[in-house]
Tab-separated table of N, CA and C in Angstrom:
chain	number	residue	atom	x	y	z
L	192	UNK	N	-3.521	0.583	-20.247
L	192	UNK	CA	-4.213	1.215	-19.132
L	192	UNK	C	-5.468	1.902	-19.639
L	193	UNK	N	-6.499	1.853	-18.842
L	193	UNK	CA	-7.781	2.416	-19.245
L	193	UNK	C	-7.677	3.908	-19.540
L	194	UNK	N	-7.002	4.638	-18.676
L	194	UNK	CA	-6.850	6.078	-18.894
L	194	UNK	C	-6.134	6.396	-20.189
L	195	UNK	N	-5.134	5.592	-20.526
L	195	UNK	CA	-4.410	5.795	-21.789
L	195	UNK	C	-5.331	5.560	-22.979
L	196	UNK	N	-6.116	4.496	-22.916
L	196	UNK	CA	-7.026	4.177	-24.020
L	196	UNK	C	-8.078	5.272	-24.192
L	197	UNK	N	-8.614	5.769	-23.091
L	197	UNK	CA	-9.657	6.782	-23.188
L	197	UNK	C	-9.121	8.143	-23.617
L	198	UNK	N	-7.810	8.355	-23.514
L	198	UNK	CA	-7.204	9.620	-23.939
L	198	UNK	C	-6.817	9.616	-25.427
L	199	UNK	N	-6.905	8.466	-26.085
L	199	UNK	CA	-6.515	8.389	-27.499
L	199	UNK	C	-7.429	9.212	-28.392
L	200	UNK	N	-6.851	9.726	-29.483
L	200	UNK	CA	-7.587	10.398	-30.546
L	200	UNK	C	-7.496	9.513	-31.782
L	201	UNK	N	-8.367	9.719	-32.735
L	201	UNK	CA	-8.390	8.887	-33.947
L	201	UNK	C	-7.052	8.931	-34.680
L	202	UNK	N	-6.394	10.081	-34.702
L	202	UNK	CA	-5.127	10.167	-35.435
L	202	UNK	C	-3.948	9.547	-34.676
L	203	UNK	N	-4.190	9.017	-33.483
L	203	UNK	CA	-3.152	8.283	-32.750
L	203	UNK	C	-3.025	6.850	-33.242
L	204	UNK	N	-4.000	6.395	-34.026
L	204	UNK	CA	-4.025	5.021	-34.513
L	204	UNK	C	-3.534	4.979	-35.953
L	205	UNK	N	-2.542	4.135	-36.205
L	205	UNK	CA	-2.005	3.929	-37.551
L	205	UNK	C	-2.299	2.483	-37.948
L	206	UNK	N	-3.442	2.281	-38.604
L	206	UNK	CA	-3.850	0.928	-38.990
L	206	UNK	C	-2.884	0.312	-39.994
L	207	UNK	N	-2.338	1.133	-40.874
L	207	UNK	CA	-1.428	0.622	-41.899
L	207	UNK	C	-0.197	-0.041	-41.293
L	208	UNK	N	0.333	0.553	-40.243
L	208	UNK	CA	1.537	0.020	-39.601
L	208	UNK	C	1.227	-0.744	-38.320
L	209	UNK	N	-0.042	-0.827	-37.942
L	209	UNK	CA	-0.424	-1.555	-36.733
L	209	UNK	C	0.158	-0.955	-35.476
L	210	UNK	N	0.075	0.374	-35.376
L	210	UNK	CA	0.676	1.049	-34.231
L	210	UNK	C	-0.283	2.062	-33.630
L	211	UNK	N	-0.104	2.301	-32.331
L	211	UNK	CA	-0.894	3.293	-31.612
L	211	UNK	C	0.084	4.176	-30.844
L	212	UNK	N	-0.110	5.480	-30.951
L	212	UNK	CA	0.719	6.431	-30.209
L	212	UNK	C	-0.008	6.800	-28.921
L	213	UNK	N	0.601	6.458	-27.801
L	213	UNK	CA	0.063	6.788	-26.482
L	213	UNK	C	0.754	8.066	-26.031
L	214	UNK	N	-0.020	9.133	-25.864
L	214	UNK	CA	0.570	10.424	-25.469
L	214	UNK	C	0.663	10.583	-23.963
L	215	UNK	N	-0.350	10.104	-23.267
L	215	UNK	CA	-0.448	10.355	-21.830
L	215	UNK	C	-0.240	9.081	-21.047
L	216	UNK	N	0.912	8.453	-21.223
L	216	UNK	CA	1.208	7.241	-20.480
L	216	UNK	C	1.494	7.546	-19.025
L	217	UNK	N	1.689	6.498	-18.246
L	217	UNK	CA	1.991	6.669	-16.829
L	217	UNK	C	3.247	7.531	-16.696
L	218	UNK	N	3.218	8.475	-15.806
L	218	UNK	CA	4.351	9.385	-15.635
L	218	UNK	C	4.469	10.359	-16.789
L	219	UNK	N	3.380	10.542	-17.533
L	219	UNK	CA	3.323	11.438	-18.694
L	219	UNK	C	4.301	11.056	-19.793
L	220	UNK	N	4.663	9.773	-19.839
L	220	UNK	CA	5.567	9.269	-20.870
L	220	UNK	C	4.774	8.897	-22.119
L	221	UNK	N	5.268	9.332	-23.271
L	221	UNK	CA	4.662	8.951	-24.547
L	221	UNK	C	5.384	7.724	-25.080
L	222	UNK	N	4.644	6.894	-25.831
L	222	UNK	CA	5.262	5.723	-26.442
L	222	UNK	C	4.414	5.276	-27.620
L	223	UNK	N	5.024	4.485	-28.486
L	223	UNK	CA	4.302	3.875	-29.599
L	223	UNK	C	4.232	2.387	-29.303
L	224	UNK	N	3.023	1.823	-29.400
L	224	UNK	CA	2.836	0.406	-29.119
L	224	UNK	C	2.236	-0.276	-30.335
L	225	UNK	N	2.496	-1.564	-30.437
L	225	UNK	CA	1.939	-2.346	-31.526
L	225	UNK	C	0.484	-2.661	-31.264
L	226	UNK	N	-0.243	-2.801	-32.357
L	226	UNK	CA	-1.652	-3.173	-32.259
L	226	UNK	C	-1.814	-4.471	-33.026
L	227	UNK	N	-2.364	-5.460	-32.381
L	227	UNK	CA	-2.539	-6.768	-32.999
L	227	UNK	C	-3.558	-6.684	-34.118
L	228	UNK	N	-3.334	-7.444	-35.172
L	228	UNK	CA	-4.222	-7.440	-36.337
L	228	UNK	C	-5.652	-7.820	-35.979
L	229	UNK	N	-5.841	-8.616	-34.923
L	229	UNK	CA	-7.191	-9.017	-34.525
L	229	UNK	C	-8.024	-7.823	-34.071
L	230	UNK	N	-7.362	-6.722	-33.713
L	230	UNK	CA	-8.089	-5.528	-33.272
L	230	UNK	C	-8.516	-4.664	-34.455
L	231	UNK	N	-7.954	-4.906	-35.629
L	231	UNK	CA	-8.246	-4.061	-36.784
L	231	UNK	C	-9.727	-4.012	-37.137
L	232	UNK	N	-10.344	-5.166	-37.289
L	232	UNK	CA	-11.729	-5.190	-37.765
L	232	UNK	C	-12.697	-4.449	-36.839
L	233	UNK	N	-12.706	-4.748	-35.524
L	233	UNK	CA	-13.632	-3.996	-34.664
L	233	UNK	C	-13.307	-2.505	-34.629
L	234	UNK	N	-12.019	-2.169	-34.676
L	234	UNK	CA	-11.635	-0.761	-34.645
L	234	UNK	C	-12.064	-0.053	-35.930
L	235	UNK	N	-11.891	-0.705	-37.063
L	235	UNK	CA	-12.324	-0.118	-38.338
L	235	UNK	C	-13.833	0.086	-38.330
L	236	UNK	N	-14.587	-0.891	-37.815
L	236	UNK	CA	-16.047	-0.742	-37.726
L	236	UNK	C	-16.418	0.441	-36.834
L	237	UNK	N	-15.721	0.563	-35.681
L	237	UNK	CA	-16.008	1.684	-34.784
L	237	UNK	C	-15.645	3.013	-35.441
L	238	UNK	N	-14.508	3.087	-36.122
L	238	UNK	CA	-14.113	4.329	-36.786
L	238	UNK	C	-15.142	4.743	-37.835
L	239	UNK	N	-15.735	3.755	-38.516
L	239	UNK	CA	-16.777	4.036	-39.504
L	239	UNK	C	-18.016	4.626	-38.825
L	240	UNK	N	-18.443	4.012	-37.726
L	240	UNK	CA	-19.596	4.525	-36.968
L	240	UNK	C	-19.275	5.909	-36.424
L	241	UNK	N	-18.091	6.040	-35.853
L	241	UNK	CA	-17.670	7.299	-35.233
L	241	UNK	C	-17.656	8.435	-36.250
L	242	UNK	N	-17.213	8.162	-37.478
L	242	UNK	CA	-17.128	9.188	-38.522
L	242	UNK	C	-18.510	9.736	-38.893
L	243	UNK	N	-19.550	8.939	-38.672
L	243	UNK	CA	-20.909	9.364	-39.020
L	243	UNK	C	-21.613	10.088	-37.879
L	244	UNK	N	-20.965	10.176	-36.730
L	244	UNK	CA	-21.579	10.866	-35.597
L	244	UNK	C	-21.509	12.375	-35.812
L	245	UNK	N	-22.588	13.047	-35.584
L	245	UNK	CA	-22.698	14.473	-35.864
L	245	UNK	C	-21.753	15.312	-35.004
L	246	UNK	N	-21.656	14.961	-33.742
L	246	UNK	CA	-20.915	15.805	-32.795
L	246	UNK	C	-19.422	15.483	-32.695
L	247	UNK	N	-18.911	14.588	-33.506
L	247	UNK	CA	-17.509	14.187	-33.399
L	247	UNK	C	-16.647	15.051	-34.308
L	248	UNK	N	-15.542	15.537	-33.752
L	248	UNK	CA	-14.564	16.281	-34.557
L	248	UNK	C	-13.161	15.798	-34.173
L	249	UNK	N	-12.133	16.486	-34.671
L	249	UNK	CA	-10.757	16.017	-34.432
L	249	UNK	C	-10.350	16.095	-32.969
L	250	UNK	N	-11.074	16.875	-32.169
L	250	UNK	CA	-10.752	16.969	-30.740
L	250	UNK	C	-11.445	15.871	-29.928
L	251	UNK	N	-12.413	15.196	-30.528
L	251	UNK	CA	-13.144	14.144	-29.817
L	251	UNK	C	-12.238	12.948	-29.576
L	252	UNK	N	-12.395	12.310	-28.432
L	252	UNK	CA	-11.585	11.115	-28.178
L	252	UNK	C	-11.953	9.988	-29.135
L	253	UNK	N	-10.999	9.080	-29.341
L	253	UNK	CA	-11.232	7.923	-30.205
L	253	UNK	C	-12.436	7.126	-29.704
L	254	UNK	N	-12.454	6.833	-28.423
L	254	UNK	CA	-13.561	6.107	-27.810
L	254	UNK	C	-14.429	7.125	-27.086
L	255	UNK	N	-15.630	7.319	-27.615
L	255	UNK	CA	-16.502	8.357	-27.092
L	255	UNK	C	-17.945	7.871	-27.092
L	256	UNK	N	-18.808	8.685	-26.505
L	256	UNK	CA	-20.229	8.382	-26.550
L	256	UNK	C	-20.734	8.654	-27.959
L	257	UNK	N	-21.957	8.265	-28.229
L	257	UNK	CA	-22.544	8.534	-29.543
L	257	UNK	C	-22.758	10.025	-29.765
L	258	UNK	N	-22.655	10.815	-28.698
L	258	UNK	CA	-22.738	12.273	-28.806
L	258	UNK	C	-21.352	12.898	-28.921
L	259	UNK	N	-20.308	12.052	-29.025
L	259	UNK	CA	-18.941	12.557	-29.182
L	259	UNK	C	-18.274	12.983	-27.893
L	260	UNK	N	-18.904	12.699	-26.769
L	260	UNK	CA	-18.357	13.088	-25.469
L	260	UNK	C	-17.372	12.028	-24.966
L	261	UNK	N	-16.401	12.439	-24.163
L	261	UNK	CA	-15.446	11.464	-23.612
L	261	UNK	C	-16.143	10.438	-22.725
L	262	UNK	N	-15.624	9.218	-22.747
L	262	UNK	CA	-16.095	8.187	-21.819
L	262	UNK	C	-15.366	8.377	-20.499
L	263	UNK	N	-16.070	8.171	-19.408
L	263	UNK	CA	-15.448	8.241	-18.092
L	263	UNK	C	-14.953	6.849	-17.702
L	264	UNK	N	-13.851	6.804	-16.973
L	264	UNK	CA	-13.291	5.523	-16.548
L	264	UNK	C	-14.287	4.721	-15.723
L	265	UNK	N	-15.029	5.368	-14.844
L	265	UNK	CA	-15.978	4.621	-14.013
L	265	UNK	C	-17.104	4.033	-14.871
L	266	UNK	N	-17.485	4.706	-15.937
L	266	UNK	CA	-18.507	4.169	-16.843
L	266	UNK	C	-18.005	2.871	-17.474
L	267	UNK	N	-16.767	2.884	-17.967
L	267	UNK	CA	-16.191	1.698	-18.608
L	267	UNK	C	-16.042	0.571	-17.594
L	268	UNK	N	-15.620	0.909	-16.381
L	268	UNK	CA	-15.461	-0.115	-15.336
L	268	UNK	C	-16.782	-0.802	-15.007
L	269	UNK	N	-17.890	-0.077	-15.087
L	269	UNK	CA	-19.203	-0.674	-14.845
L	269	UNK	C	-19.745	-1.373	-16.091
L	270	UNK	N	-19.368	-0.875	-17.257
L	270	UNK	CA	-19.862	-1.434	-18.510
L	270	UNK	C	-19.258	-2.817	-18.795
L	271	UNK	N	-17.979	-3.020	-18.529
L	271	UNK	CA	-17.316	-4.287	-18.864
L	271	UNK	C	-17.979	-5.503	-18.220
L	272	UNK	N	-18.255	-5.493	-16.927
L	272	UNK	CA	-18.945	-6.664	-16.346
L	272	UNK	C	-20.335	-6.890	-16.947
L	273	UNK	N	-21.049	-5.786	-17.244
L	273	UNK	CA	-22.380	-5.905	-17.861
L	273	UNK	C	-22.279	-6.583	-19.226
L	274	UNK	N	-21.335	-6.145	-20.043
L	274	UNK	CA	-21.144	-6.739	-21.369
L	274	UNK	C	-20.694	-8.195	-21.261
L	275	UNK	N	-19.862	-8.488	-20.282
L	275	UNK	CA	-19.395	-9.867	-20.084
L	275	UNK	C	-20.573	-10.776	-19.748
L	276	UNK	N	-21.435	-10.327	-18.850
L	276	UNK	CA	-22.619	-11.132	-18.500
L	276	UNK	C	-23.495	-11.366	-19.719
L	277	UNK	N	-23.713	-10.312	-20.525
L	277	UNK	CA	-24.533	-10.454	-21.741
L	277	UNK	C	-23.920	-11.436	-22.719
L	278	UNK	N	-22.587	-11.514	-22.728
L	278	UNK	CA	-21.886	-12.436	-23.631
L	278	UNK	C	-21.769	-13.836	-23.043
L	279	UNK	N	-22.269	-14.028	-21.824
L	279	UNK	CA	-22.210	-15.342	-21.196
L	279	UNK	C	-20.874	-15.642	-20.535
L	280	UNK	N	-20.071	-14.628	-20.307
L	280	UNK	CA	-18.766	-14.804	-19.654
L	280	UNK	C	-18.986	-14.765	-18.147
L	281	UNK	N	-18.605	-15.837	-17.476
L	281	UNK	CA	-18.825	-15.904	-16.032
L	281	UNK	C	-17.607	-15.436	-15.238
L	282	UNK	N	-16.452	-15.425	-15.864
L	282	UNK	CA	-15.232	-14.987	-15.199
L	282	UNK	C	-15.278	-13.467	-14.997
L	283	UNK	N	-14.672	-13.001	-13.923
L	283	UNK	CA	-14.621	-11.561	-13.640
L	283	UNK	C	-13.984	-10.830	-14.821
L	284	UNK	N	-14.605	-9.757	-15.263
L	284	UNK	CA	-14.115	-8.997	-16.411
L	284	UNK	C	-13.885	-7.549	-15.993
L	285	UNK	N	-12.659	-7.089	-16.140
L	285	UNK	CA	-12.319	-5.718	-15.774
L	285	UNK	C	-11.208	-5.223	-16.688
L	286	UNK	N	-11.062	-3.913	-16.768
L	286	UNK	CA	-10.118	-3.307	-17.710
L	286	UNK	C	-8.688	-3.797	-17.479
L	287	UNK	N	-8.263	-3.849	-16.231
L	287	UNK	CA	-6.890	-4.276	-15.973
L	287	UNK	C	-6.704	-5.753	-16.318
L	288	UNK	N	-7.782	-6.533	-16.210
L	288	UNK	CA	-7.722	-7.935	-16.621
L	288	UNK	C	-7.466	-8.070	-18.111
L	289	UNK	N	-7.997	-7.142	-18.907
L	289	UNK	CA	-7.716	-7.150	-20.349
L	289	UNK	C	-6.234	-6.875	-20.596
L	290	UNK	N	-5.666	-6.010	-19.798
L	290	UNK	CA	-4.223	-5.722	-19.881
L	290	UNK	C	-3.422	-6.980	-19.534
L	291	UNK	N	-3.848	-7.675	-18.472
L	291	UNK	CA	-3.198	-8.939	-18.095
L	291	UNK	C	-3.271	-9.934	-19.238
L	292	UNK	N	-4.458	-10.079	-19.821
L	292	UNK	CA	-4.651	-11.041	-20.917
L	292	UNK	C	-3.741	-10.740	-22.088
L	293	UNK	N	-3.631	-9.459	-22.443
L	293	UNK	CA	-2.752	-9.068	-23.545
L	293	UNK	C	-1.305	-9.434	-23.235
L	294	UNK	N	-0.865	-9.163	-22.020
L	294	UNK	CA	0.515	-9.463	-21.633
L	294	UNK	C	0.785	-10.961	-21.706
L	295	UNK	N	-0.148	-11.761	-21.213
L	295	UNK	CA	0.006	-13.220	-21.232
L	295	UNK	C	0.019	-13.737	-22.668
L	296	UNK	N	-0.882	-13.225	-23.501
L	296	UNK	CA	-0.924	-13.647	-24.907
L	296	UNK	C	0.409	-13.356	-25.594
L	297	UNK	N	0.967	-12.190	-25.340
L	297	UNK	CA	2.269	-11.850	-25.931
L	297	UNK	C	3.369	-12.743	-25.380
L	298	UNK	N	3.329	-12.998	-24.074
L	298	UNK	CA	4.362	-13.801	-23.435
L	298	UNK	C	4.361	-15.241	-23.947
L	299	UNK	N	3.215	-15.729	-24.372
L	299	UNK	CA	3.106	-17.108	-24.871
L	299	UNK	C	3.633	-17.268	-26.297
L	300	UNK	N	3.948	-16.173	-26.936
L	300	UNK	CA	4.472	-16.248	-28.303
L	300	UNK	C	5.996	-16.186	-28.250
L	301	UNK	N	6.660	-17.282	-28.646
L	301	UNK	CA	8.118	-17.342	-28.504
L	301	UNK	C	8.870	-16.247	-29.260
L	302	UNK	N	8.279	-15.748	-30.330
L	302	UNK	CA	8.983	-14.727	-31.115
L	302	UNK	C	8.893	-13.326	-30.496
L	303	UNK	N	8.070	-13.194	-29.461
L	303	UNK	CA	7.921	-11.898	-28.795
L	303	UNK	C	8.658	-11.953	-27.473
L	304	UNK	N	9.625	-11.081	-27.332
L	304	UNK	CA	10.442	-11.061	-26.126
L	304	UNK	C	9.868	-10.168	-25.046
L	305	UNK	N	10.430	-10.297	-23.870
L	305	UNK	CA	9.961	-9.538	-22.716
L	305	UNK	C	10.150	-8.032	-22.924
L	306	UNK	N	11.146	-7.639	-23.705
L	306	UNK	CA	11.359	-6.202	-23.952
L	306	UNK	C	10.202	-5.601	-24.757
L	307	UNK	N	9.674	-6.366	-25.694
L	307	UNK	CA	8.516	-5.896	-26.466
L	307	UNK	C	7.313	-5.744	-25.542
L	308	UNK	N	7.113	-6.717	-24.668
L	308	UNK	CA	6.003	-6.654	-23.720
L	308	UNK	C	6.195	-5.459	-22.785
L	309	UNK	N	7.424	-5.229	-22.394
L	309	UNK	CA	7.781	-4.093	-21.539
L	309	UNK	C	7.338	-2.774	-22.182
L	310	UNK	N	7.613	-2.604	-23.474
L	310	UNK	CA	7.209	-1.383	-24.183
L	310	UNK	C	5.688	-1.306	-24.279
L	311	UNK	N	5.064	-2.429	-24.605
L	311	UNK	CA	3.601	-2.450	-24.729
L	311	UNK	C	2.934	-2.009	-23.425
L	312	UNK	N	3.426	-2.521	-22.308
L	312	UNK	CA	2.826	-2.215	-21.016
L	312	UNK	C	3.182	-0.821	-20.510
L	313	UNK	N	4.285	-0.277	-21.018
L	313	UNK	CA	4.686	1.065	-20.600
L	313	UNK	C	5.310	1.122	-19.225
L	314	UNK	N	5.882	-0.001	-18.786
L	314	UNK	CA	6.571	0.004	-17.493
L	314	UNK	C	7.872	0.780	-17.618
L	315	UNK	N	8.253	1.454	-16.560
L	315	UNK	CA	9.495	2.227	-16.571
L	315	UNK	C	10.716	1.293	-16.530
L	316	UNK	N	10.594	0.216	-15.746
L	316	UNK	CA	11.707	-0.717	-15.585
L	316	UNK	C	11.336	-2.089	-16.139
L	317	UNK	N	12.296	-2.734	-16.783
L	317	UNK	CA	12.098	-4.079	-17.318
L	317	UNK	C	11.793	-5.070	-16.196
L	318	UNK	N	12.417	-4.886	-15.042
L	318	UNK	CA	12.185	-5.788	-13.909
L	318	UNK	C	10.718	-5.781	-13.491
L	319	UNK	N	10.045	-4.646	-13.627
L	319	UNK	CA	8.627	-4.559	-13.291
L	319	UNK	C	7.821	-5.472	-14.204
L	320	UNK	N	8.161	-5.470	-15.495
L	320	UNK	CA	7.457	-6.315	-16.460
L	320	UNK	C	7.676	-7.783	-16.144
L	321	UNK	N	8.900	-8.160	-15.810
L	321	UNK	CA	9.211	-9.549	-15.477
L	321	UNK	C	8.387	-9.984	-14.266
L	322	UNK	N	8.352	-9.162	-13.221
L	322	UNK	CA	7.564	-9.488	-12.028
L	322	UNK	C	6.074	-9.556	-12.352
L	323	UNK	N	5.608	-8.648	-13.180
L	323	UNK	CA	4.203	-8.601	-13.594
L	323	UNK	C	3.817	-9.904	-14.279
L	324	UNK	N	4.649	-10.350	-15.227
L	324	UNK	CA	4.361	-11.594	-15.952
L	324	UNK	C	4.418	-12.807	-15.020
L	325	UNK	N	5.371	-12.811	-14.093
L	325	UNK	CA	5.473	-13.921	-13.145
L	325	UNK	C	4.236	-13.982	-12.250
L	326	UNK	N	3.775	-12.822	-11.795
L	326	UNK	CA	2.610	-12.776	-10.914
L	326	UNK	C	1.356	-13.248	-11.642
L	327	UNK	N	1.197	-12.813	-12.895
L	327	UNK	CA	0.030	-13.226	-13.681
L	327	UNK	C	0.076	-14.733	-13.926
L	328	UNK	N	1.245	-15.252	-14.288
L	328	UNK	CA	1.385	-16.688	-14.546
L	328	UNK	C	1.081	-17.497	-13.295
L	329	UNK	N	1.551	-17.029	-12.140
L	329	UNK	CA	1.287	-17.732	-10.881
L	329	UNK	C	-0.205	-17.711	-10.569
L	330	UNK	N	-0.871	-16.590	-10.810
L	330	UNK	CA	-2.313	-16.485	-10.566
L	330	UNK	C	-3.084	-17.435	-11.463
L	331	UNK	N	-2.672	-17.546	-12.718
L	331	UNK	CA	-3.330	-18.457	-13.656
L	331	UNK	C	-3.166	-19.906	-13.219
L	332	UNK	N	-1.971	-20.244	-12.760
L	332	UNK	CA	-1.700	-21.604	-12.314
L	332	UNK	C	-2.582	-21.957	-11.113
L	333	UNK	N	-2.689	-21.054	-10.159
L	333	UNK	CA	-3.520	-21.281	-8.979
L	333	UNK	C	-4.984	-21.446	-9.388
L	334	UNK	N	-5.462	-20.592	-10.284
L	334	UNK	CA	-6.853	-20.689	-10.756
L	334	UNK	C	-7.110	-22.003	-11.468
L	335	UNK	N	-6.155	-22.446	-12.280
L	335	UNK	CA	-6.307	-23.717	-12.995
L	335	UNK	C	-6.353	-24.879	-12.017
L	336	UNK	N	-5.532	-24.828	-10.967
L	336	UNK	CA	-5.541	-25.891	-9.972
L	336	UNK	C	-6.870	-25.917	-9.215
L	337	UNK	N	-7.418	-24.743	-8.912
L	337	UNK	CA	-8.723	-24.673	-8.220
L	337	UNK	C	-9.820	-25.243	-9.097
L	338	UNK	N	-9.779	-24.929	-10.392
L	338	UNK	CA	-10.807	-25.416	-11.326
L	338	UNK	C	-10.719	-26.926	-11.519
L	339	UNK	N	-9.507	-27.468	-11.417
L	339	UNK	CA	-9.318	-28.901	-11.618
L	339	UNK	C	-9.770	-29.710	-10.393
L	340	UNK	N	-9.780	-29.058	-9.249
L	340	UNK	CA	-10.133	-29.760	-7.990
L	340	UNK	C	-11.606	-30.015	-7.852
């Protein structure tokens, strides 16, 4: 969730173990989630840049402005489509869509079970995760059929 990501601090990320501690999850639930190795390199680069920012201290959010100020959710929501267009991505790009993509990527890996995805997403009930994955899969199927027509 975007709010969870924007609330992270640098010490919430454990690169060595590939884990992130989410303190302010939905319903104020805390959890530890896995971080895919593909995220390491960009995150390490950002942490390096962030460490050199004058106004950043231990209270600054992990993802912040170059002045060390928190990012607002509406700023990120407007920034994602702009960055997608610059990258030549024509498909709609939004924060929750990134969450969908992560869930689908995990679901496509046979060694990762629905319970792991359930923890990653932070759903209270496993049934919610199952319905979420079914809905995303159905949406993808419909989109693929439209593109093929």
